[in-house]
Coordinates of C-alpha atoms and ligand atoms in Angstrom, one line a residue:
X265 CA -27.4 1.7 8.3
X266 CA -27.6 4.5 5.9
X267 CA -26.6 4.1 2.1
X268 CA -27.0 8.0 1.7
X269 CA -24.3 8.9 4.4
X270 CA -21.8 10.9 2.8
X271 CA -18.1 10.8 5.0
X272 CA -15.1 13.3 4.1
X273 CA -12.0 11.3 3.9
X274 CA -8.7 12.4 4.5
X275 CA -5.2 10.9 3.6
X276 CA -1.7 12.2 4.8
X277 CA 0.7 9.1 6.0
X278 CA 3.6 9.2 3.4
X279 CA 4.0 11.9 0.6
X280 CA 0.3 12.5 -1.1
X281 CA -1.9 15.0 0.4
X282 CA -5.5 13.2 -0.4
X283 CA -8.8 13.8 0.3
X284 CA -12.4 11.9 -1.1
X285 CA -15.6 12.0 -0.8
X286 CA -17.5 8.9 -0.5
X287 CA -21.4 7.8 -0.1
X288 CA -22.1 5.1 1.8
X289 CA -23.7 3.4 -1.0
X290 CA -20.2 3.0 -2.9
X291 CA -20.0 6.3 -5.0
X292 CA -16.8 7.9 -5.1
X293 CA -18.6 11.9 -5.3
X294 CA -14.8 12.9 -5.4
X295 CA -11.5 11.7 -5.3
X296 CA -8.3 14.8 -4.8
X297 CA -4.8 13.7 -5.4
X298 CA -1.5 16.1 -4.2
X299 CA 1.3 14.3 -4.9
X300 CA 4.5 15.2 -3.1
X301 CA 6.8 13.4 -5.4
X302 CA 8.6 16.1 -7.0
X303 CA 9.4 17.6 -3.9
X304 CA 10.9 14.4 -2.6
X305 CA 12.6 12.8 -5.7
X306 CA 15.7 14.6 -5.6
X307 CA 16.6 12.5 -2.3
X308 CA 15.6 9.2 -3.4
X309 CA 12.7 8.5 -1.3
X310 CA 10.4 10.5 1.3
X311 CA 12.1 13.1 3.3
X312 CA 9.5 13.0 6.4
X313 CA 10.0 16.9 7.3
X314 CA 9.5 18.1 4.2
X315 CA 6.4 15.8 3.4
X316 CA 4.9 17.2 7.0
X317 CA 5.3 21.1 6.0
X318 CA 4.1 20.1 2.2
X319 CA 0.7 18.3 3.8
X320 CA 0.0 21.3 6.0
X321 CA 0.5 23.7 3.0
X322 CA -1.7 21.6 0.8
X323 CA -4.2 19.8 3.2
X324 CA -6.8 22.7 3.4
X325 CA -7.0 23.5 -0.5
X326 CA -7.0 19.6 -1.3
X327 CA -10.0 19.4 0.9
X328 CA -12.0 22.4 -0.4
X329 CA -10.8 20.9 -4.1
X330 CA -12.6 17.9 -2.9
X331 CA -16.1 19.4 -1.9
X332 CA -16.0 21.5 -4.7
X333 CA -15.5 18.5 -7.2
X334 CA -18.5 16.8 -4.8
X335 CA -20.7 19.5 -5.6
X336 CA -20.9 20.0 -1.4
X337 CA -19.6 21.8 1.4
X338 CA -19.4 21.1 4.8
X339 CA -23.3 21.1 5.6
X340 CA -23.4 18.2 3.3
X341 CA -21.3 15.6 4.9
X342 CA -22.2 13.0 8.0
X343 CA -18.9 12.1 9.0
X344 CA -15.1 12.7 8.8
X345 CA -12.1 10.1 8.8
X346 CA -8.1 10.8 8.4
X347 CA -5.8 8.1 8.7
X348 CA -4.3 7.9 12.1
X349 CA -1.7 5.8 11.3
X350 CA 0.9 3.6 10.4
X351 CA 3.1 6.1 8.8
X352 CA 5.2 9.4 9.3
X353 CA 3.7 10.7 12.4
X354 CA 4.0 14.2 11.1
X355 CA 1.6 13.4 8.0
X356 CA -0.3 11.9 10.0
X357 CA -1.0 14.6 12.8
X358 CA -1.9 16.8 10.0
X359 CA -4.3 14.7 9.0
X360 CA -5.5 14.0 12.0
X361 CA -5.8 17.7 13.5
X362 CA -7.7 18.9 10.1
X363 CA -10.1 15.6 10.6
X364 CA -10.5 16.5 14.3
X365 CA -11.2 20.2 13.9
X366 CA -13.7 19.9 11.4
X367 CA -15.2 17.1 13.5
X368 CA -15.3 19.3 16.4
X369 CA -16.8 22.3 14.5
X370 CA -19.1 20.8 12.7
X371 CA -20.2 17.8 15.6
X372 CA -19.5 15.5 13.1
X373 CA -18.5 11.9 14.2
X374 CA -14.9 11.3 13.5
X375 CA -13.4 7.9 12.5
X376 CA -9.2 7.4 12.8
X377 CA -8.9 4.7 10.1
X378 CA -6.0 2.4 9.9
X379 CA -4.1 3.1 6.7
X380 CA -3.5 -0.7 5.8
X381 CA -7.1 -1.5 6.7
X382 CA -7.5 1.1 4.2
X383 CA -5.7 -0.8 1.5
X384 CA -7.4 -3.7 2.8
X385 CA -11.0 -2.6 2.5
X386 CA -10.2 -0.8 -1.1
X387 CA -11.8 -4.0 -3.0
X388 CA -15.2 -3.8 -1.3
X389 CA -15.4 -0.4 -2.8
X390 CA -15.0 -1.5 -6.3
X391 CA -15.6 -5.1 -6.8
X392 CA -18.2 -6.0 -4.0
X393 CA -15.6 -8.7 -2.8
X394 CA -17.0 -11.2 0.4
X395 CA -15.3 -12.0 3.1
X396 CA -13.7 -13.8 4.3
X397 CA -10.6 -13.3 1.7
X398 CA -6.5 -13.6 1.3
X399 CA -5.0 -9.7 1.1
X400 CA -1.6 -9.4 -0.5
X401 CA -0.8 -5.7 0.6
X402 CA 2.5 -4.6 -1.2
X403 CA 3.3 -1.2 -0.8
X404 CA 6.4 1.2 -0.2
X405 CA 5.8 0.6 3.7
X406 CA 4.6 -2.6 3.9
X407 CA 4.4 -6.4 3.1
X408 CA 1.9 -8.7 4.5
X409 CA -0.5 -11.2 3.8
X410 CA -3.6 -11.0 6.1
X411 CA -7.1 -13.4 6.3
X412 CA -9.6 -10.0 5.8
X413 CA -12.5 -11.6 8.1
X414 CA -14.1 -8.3 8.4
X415 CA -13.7 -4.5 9.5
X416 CA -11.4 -4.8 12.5
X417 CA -10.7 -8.8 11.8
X418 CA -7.3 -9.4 10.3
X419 CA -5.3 -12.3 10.7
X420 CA -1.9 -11.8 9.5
X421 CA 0.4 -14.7 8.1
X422 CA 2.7 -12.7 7.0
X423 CA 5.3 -9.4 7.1
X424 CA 8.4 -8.8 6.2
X425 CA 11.3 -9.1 8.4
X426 CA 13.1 -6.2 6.7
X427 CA 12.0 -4.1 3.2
X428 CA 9.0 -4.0 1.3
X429 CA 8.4 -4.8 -1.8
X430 CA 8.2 -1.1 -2.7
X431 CA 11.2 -0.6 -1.1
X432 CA 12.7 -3.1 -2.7
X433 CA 12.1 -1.3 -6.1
X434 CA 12.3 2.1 -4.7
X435 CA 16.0 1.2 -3.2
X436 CA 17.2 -0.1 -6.4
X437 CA 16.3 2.4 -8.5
X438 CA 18.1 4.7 -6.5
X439 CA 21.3 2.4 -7.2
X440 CA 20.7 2.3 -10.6
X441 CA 19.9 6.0 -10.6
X442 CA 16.4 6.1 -11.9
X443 CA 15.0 8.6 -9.4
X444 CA 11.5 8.0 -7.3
X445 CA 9.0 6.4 -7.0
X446 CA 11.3 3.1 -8.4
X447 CA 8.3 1.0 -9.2
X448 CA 6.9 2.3 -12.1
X449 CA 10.5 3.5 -13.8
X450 CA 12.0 0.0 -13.1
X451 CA 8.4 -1.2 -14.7
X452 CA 8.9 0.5 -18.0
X453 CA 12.5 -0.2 -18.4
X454 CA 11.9 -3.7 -17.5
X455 CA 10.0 -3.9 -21.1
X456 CA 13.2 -3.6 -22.6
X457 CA 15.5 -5.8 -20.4
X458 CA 15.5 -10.1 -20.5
X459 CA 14.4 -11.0 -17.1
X460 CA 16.9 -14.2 -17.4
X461 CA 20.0 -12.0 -18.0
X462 CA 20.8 -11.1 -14.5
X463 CA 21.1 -14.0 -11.9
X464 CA 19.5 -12.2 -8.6
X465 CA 18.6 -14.4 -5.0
X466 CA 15.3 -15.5 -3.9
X467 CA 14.8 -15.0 -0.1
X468 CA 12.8 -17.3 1.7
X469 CA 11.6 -19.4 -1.5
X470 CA 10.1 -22.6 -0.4
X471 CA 10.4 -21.3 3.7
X472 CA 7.0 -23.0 5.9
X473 CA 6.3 -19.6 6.8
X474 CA 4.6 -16.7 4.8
X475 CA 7.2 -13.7 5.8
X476 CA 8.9 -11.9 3.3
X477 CA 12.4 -10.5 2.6
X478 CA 13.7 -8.2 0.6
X479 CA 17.0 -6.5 1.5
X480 CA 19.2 -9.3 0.5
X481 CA 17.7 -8.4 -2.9
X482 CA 18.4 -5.0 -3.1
X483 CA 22.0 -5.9 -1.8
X484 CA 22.5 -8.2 -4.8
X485 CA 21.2 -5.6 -6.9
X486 CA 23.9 -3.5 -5.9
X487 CA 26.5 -5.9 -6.2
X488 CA 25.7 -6.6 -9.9
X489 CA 25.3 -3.3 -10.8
X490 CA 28.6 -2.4 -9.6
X491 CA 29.6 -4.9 -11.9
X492 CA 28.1 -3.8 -15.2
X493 CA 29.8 -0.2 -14.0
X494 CA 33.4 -2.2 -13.8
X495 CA 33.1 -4.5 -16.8
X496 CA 32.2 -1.5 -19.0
X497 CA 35.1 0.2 -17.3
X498 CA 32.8 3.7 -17.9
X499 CA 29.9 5.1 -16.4
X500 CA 27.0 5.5 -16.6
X501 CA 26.0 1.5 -17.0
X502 CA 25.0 0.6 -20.4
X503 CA 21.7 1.4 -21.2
X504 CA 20.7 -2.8 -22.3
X505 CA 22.7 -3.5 -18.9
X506 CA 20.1 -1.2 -16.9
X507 CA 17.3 -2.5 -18.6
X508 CA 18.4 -6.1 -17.8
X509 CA 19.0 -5.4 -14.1
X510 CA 15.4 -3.7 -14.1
X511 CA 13.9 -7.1 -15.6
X512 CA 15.8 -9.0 -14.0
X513 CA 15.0 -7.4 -10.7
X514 CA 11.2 -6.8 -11.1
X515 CA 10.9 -11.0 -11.9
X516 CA 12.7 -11.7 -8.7
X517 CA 10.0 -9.9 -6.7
X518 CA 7.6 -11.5 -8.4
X519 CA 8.6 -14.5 -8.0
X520 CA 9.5 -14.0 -4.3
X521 CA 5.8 -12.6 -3.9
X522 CA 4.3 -15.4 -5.9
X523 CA 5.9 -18.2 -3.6
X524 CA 4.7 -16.6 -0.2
X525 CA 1.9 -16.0 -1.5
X526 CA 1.3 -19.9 -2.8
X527 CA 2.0 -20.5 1.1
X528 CA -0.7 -18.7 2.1
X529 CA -3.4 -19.7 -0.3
X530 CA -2.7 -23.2 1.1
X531 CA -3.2 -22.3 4.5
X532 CA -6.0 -19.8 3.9
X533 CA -7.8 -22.7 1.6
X534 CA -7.1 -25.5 4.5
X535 CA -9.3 -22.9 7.2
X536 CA -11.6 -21.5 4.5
X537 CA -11.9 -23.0 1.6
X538 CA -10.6 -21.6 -1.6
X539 CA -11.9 -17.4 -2.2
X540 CA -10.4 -14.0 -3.5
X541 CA -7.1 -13.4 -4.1
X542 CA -6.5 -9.5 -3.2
X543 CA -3.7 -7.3 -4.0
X544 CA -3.6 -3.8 -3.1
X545 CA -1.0 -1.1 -2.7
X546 CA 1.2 0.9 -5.1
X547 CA 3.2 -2.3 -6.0
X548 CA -0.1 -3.8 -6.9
X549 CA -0.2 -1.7 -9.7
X550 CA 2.7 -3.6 -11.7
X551 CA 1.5 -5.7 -14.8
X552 CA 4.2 -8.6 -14.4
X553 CA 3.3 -8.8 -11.0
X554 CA 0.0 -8.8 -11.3
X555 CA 0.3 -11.9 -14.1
X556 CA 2.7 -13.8 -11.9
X557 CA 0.0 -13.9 -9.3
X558 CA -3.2 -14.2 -11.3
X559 CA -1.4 -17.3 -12.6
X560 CA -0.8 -18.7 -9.1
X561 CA -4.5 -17.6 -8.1
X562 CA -6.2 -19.8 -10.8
X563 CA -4.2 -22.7 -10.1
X564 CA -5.5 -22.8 -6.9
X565 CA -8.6 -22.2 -7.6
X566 CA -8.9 -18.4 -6.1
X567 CA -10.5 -15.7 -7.7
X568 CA -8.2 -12.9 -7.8
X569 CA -9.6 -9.4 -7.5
X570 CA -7.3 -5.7 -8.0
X571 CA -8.5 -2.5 -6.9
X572 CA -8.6 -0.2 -9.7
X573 CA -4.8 2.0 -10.2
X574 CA -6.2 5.2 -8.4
X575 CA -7.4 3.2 -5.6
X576 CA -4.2 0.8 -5.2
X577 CA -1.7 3.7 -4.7
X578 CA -2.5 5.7 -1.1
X579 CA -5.7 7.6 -1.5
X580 CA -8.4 9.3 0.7
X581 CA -11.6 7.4 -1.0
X582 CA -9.8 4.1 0.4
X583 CA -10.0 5.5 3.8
X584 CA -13.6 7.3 3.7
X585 CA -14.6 3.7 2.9
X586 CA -12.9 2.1 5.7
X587 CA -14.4 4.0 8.2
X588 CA -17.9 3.8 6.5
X589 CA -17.8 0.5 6.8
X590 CA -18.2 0.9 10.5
X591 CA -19.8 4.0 10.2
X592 CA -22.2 3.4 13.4
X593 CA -18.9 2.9 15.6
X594 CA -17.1 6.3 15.2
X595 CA -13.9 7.2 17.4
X596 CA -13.3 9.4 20.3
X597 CA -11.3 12.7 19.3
X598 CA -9.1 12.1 22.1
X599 CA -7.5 9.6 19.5
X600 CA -3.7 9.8 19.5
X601 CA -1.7 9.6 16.0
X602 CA -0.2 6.3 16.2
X603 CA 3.3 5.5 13.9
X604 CA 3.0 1.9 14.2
X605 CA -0.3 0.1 14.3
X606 CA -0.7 -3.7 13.2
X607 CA -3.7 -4.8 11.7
X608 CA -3.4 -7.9 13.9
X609 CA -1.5 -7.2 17.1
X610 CA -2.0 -11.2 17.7
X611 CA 0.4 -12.4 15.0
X612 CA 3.4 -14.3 15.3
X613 CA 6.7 -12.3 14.6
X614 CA 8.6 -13.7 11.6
X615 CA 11.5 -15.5 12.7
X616 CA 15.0 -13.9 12.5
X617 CA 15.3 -9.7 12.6
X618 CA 13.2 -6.8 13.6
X619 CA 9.1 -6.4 12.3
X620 CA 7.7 -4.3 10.5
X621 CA 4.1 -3.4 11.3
Ligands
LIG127 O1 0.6 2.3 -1.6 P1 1.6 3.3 -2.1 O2 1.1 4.4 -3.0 O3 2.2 4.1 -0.8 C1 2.6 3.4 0.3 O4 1.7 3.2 1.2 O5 3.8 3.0 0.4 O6 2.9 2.5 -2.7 C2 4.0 3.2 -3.2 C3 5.0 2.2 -3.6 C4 6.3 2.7 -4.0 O7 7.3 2.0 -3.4 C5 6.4 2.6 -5.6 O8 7.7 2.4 -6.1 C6 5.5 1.3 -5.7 O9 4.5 1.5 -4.8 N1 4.9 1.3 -7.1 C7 5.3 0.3 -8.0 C8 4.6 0.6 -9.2 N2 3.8 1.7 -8.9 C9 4.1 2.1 -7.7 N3 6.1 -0.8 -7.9 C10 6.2 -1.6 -8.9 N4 5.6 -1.3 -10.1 C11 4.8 -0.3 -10.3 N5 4.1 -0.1 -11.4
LIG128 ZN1 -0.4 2.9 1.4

């Protein structure tokens, strides 16, 4: 195949309007960012209507922003891929359409790229990683652990049987009034906090399985911050009583991640032999988290491998590089925008409550 095939990617599942261009070879020619979160950080979290009329406003200039930073236009790319799901179906039809359109006028082949295979994929871009290796994919949707075998091969151990991880952070903040995204703010007031002040659960520590849970968390959370309010007798909470909650919060994920995660590097390492630990999404971008599980990997004798920030948090590179990794096997534009859509529609449901694919 190719290393000088150049595809246009396109990104619109959740709130940022993205869109990269990519060479086959690896080179990122360019790499345009609209981020919603302004719009959406008055409500606490993604309002899926107003992230569907923001992509359609943006999607077009984002795109022409990206050729222009490429140094191309249209006559210059071989292929097009948008994400076609998992993820507000609105986004994503607006991705899609654009993709499809383009496709159509240009008889380019079209690729509708799975948005967690684009996660998944990320590190081959930057680090060259092999497969077969374990992906911890933490975002503000989703929580799984998935064997990466190949394009198209996941084997999922793992998902969680209620929040993400994001979630997780992105709920509390909202509780303890820190606005959105909740990752990163709870991450820099954690620097101030002691992680030991606050006793918060661990769900599912030392369970057989590799599933996740999260909401039990956010409940205690809750509970304890109600507290601070009702010791202090005033509000707002104290400012060292926020920061404690926030470190106190931000180790109980990790910890909860790095025990799942232990799970599954003993029954990747029992099928495959020891490899590459791999975390990607948004939450992959947290320092304490990333310790906690770099740790872990060494112990058990994994590499551990993190896509670069701009690549762990959604993007459209991660996506043109999905799809060029099967760029001979392109996709039909009769493809329909699909809200859920597992990596591995073979896996196990976790025990207990509902799934989250
Ligand atoms: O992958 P992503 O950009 O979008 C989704 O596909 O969800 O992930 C966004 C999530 C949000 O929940 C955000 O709070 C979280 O990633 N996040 C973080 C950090 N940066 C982003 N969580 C913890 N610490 C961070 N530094
Ligand atoms: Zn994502």
């Amino acid at each position: 195949m190719s290393t000088s095939f150049i595809m246009l990617g396109i990104e619109s599942s959740c709130d940022e309007t993205a869109a990269a261009v990519v060479r086959a070879d690896g080179i990122v020619l360019a790499n345009e960012v609209a981020s919603q979160m302004e719009v959406h950080a008055g409500y606490g979290g993604v309002v899926p209507e107003i992230a569907a009329r923001a992509h359609l406003d943006s999607i077009d200039r984002v795109i022409a922003a990206s050729l222009n930073a490429a140094g191309l236009d249209l006559d210059g790319i071989d292929g097009v891929a948008a994400t076609g799901g998992p993820g507000l179906i609105g986004g994503v039809l607006v991705g899609t359409v654009t993709a499809k359109a383009i496709a159509s006028a240009r008889q380019l082949p079209y690729f509708a790229v799975n948005h967690l295979e684009g996660h998944a994929l990320s590190p081959r871009l930057t680090d060259k990683v092999d497969f077969p290796y374990l992906l911890l994919l933490v975002s503000g949707g989703h929580t799984q652990l998935l064997a990466v075998h190949g394009p198209g091969a996941y084997e999922r151990y793992g998902t969680t049987m209620d929040d993400a991880a994001g979630e997780a952070f992105d709920k509390s903040a909202k509780i303890m009034g820190l606005g959105y995204p909740g990752g990163p703010a709870i991450e820099q007031l954690a620097i101030l906090g002691d992680a030991k002040a606050i006793s918060l659960p661990r769900p599912l520590k030392g369970a057989p399985h590799c599933h996740f849970s999260f909401s039990g968390l956010k409940t205690a959370l809750a509970k304890r911050h109600a507290a601070c309010v009702a010791d202090d007798s005033q509000a707002p909470v104290e400012s060292q009583d926020l920061a404690n909650l926030a470190a106190s919060l931000q180790r109980a994920i990790a910890d909860c991640l790095a025990d799942r995660t232990k799970r599954a590097m003993e029954r990747f390492a029992e099928a495959h032999g020891a490899s590459t630990l791999v975390i990607a999404g948004g939450v992959a971008a947290n320092q304490a988290i990333f310790e906690t599980l770099s740790t872990l990997a060494q112990g058990a004798g994994f590499a551990i491998s993190v896509p670069p920030a701009w690549l762990c948090t959604d993007n459209a590179a991660m996506i043109a590089w999905a799809a060029l990794e099967r760029r001979d096997q392109p996709d039909s534009l009769d493809f329909a925008p699909r809200p859920r859509w597992p990596l591995d529609p073979q896996a196990s449901p976790p025990p207990g409550r509902g799934v989250r694919s």
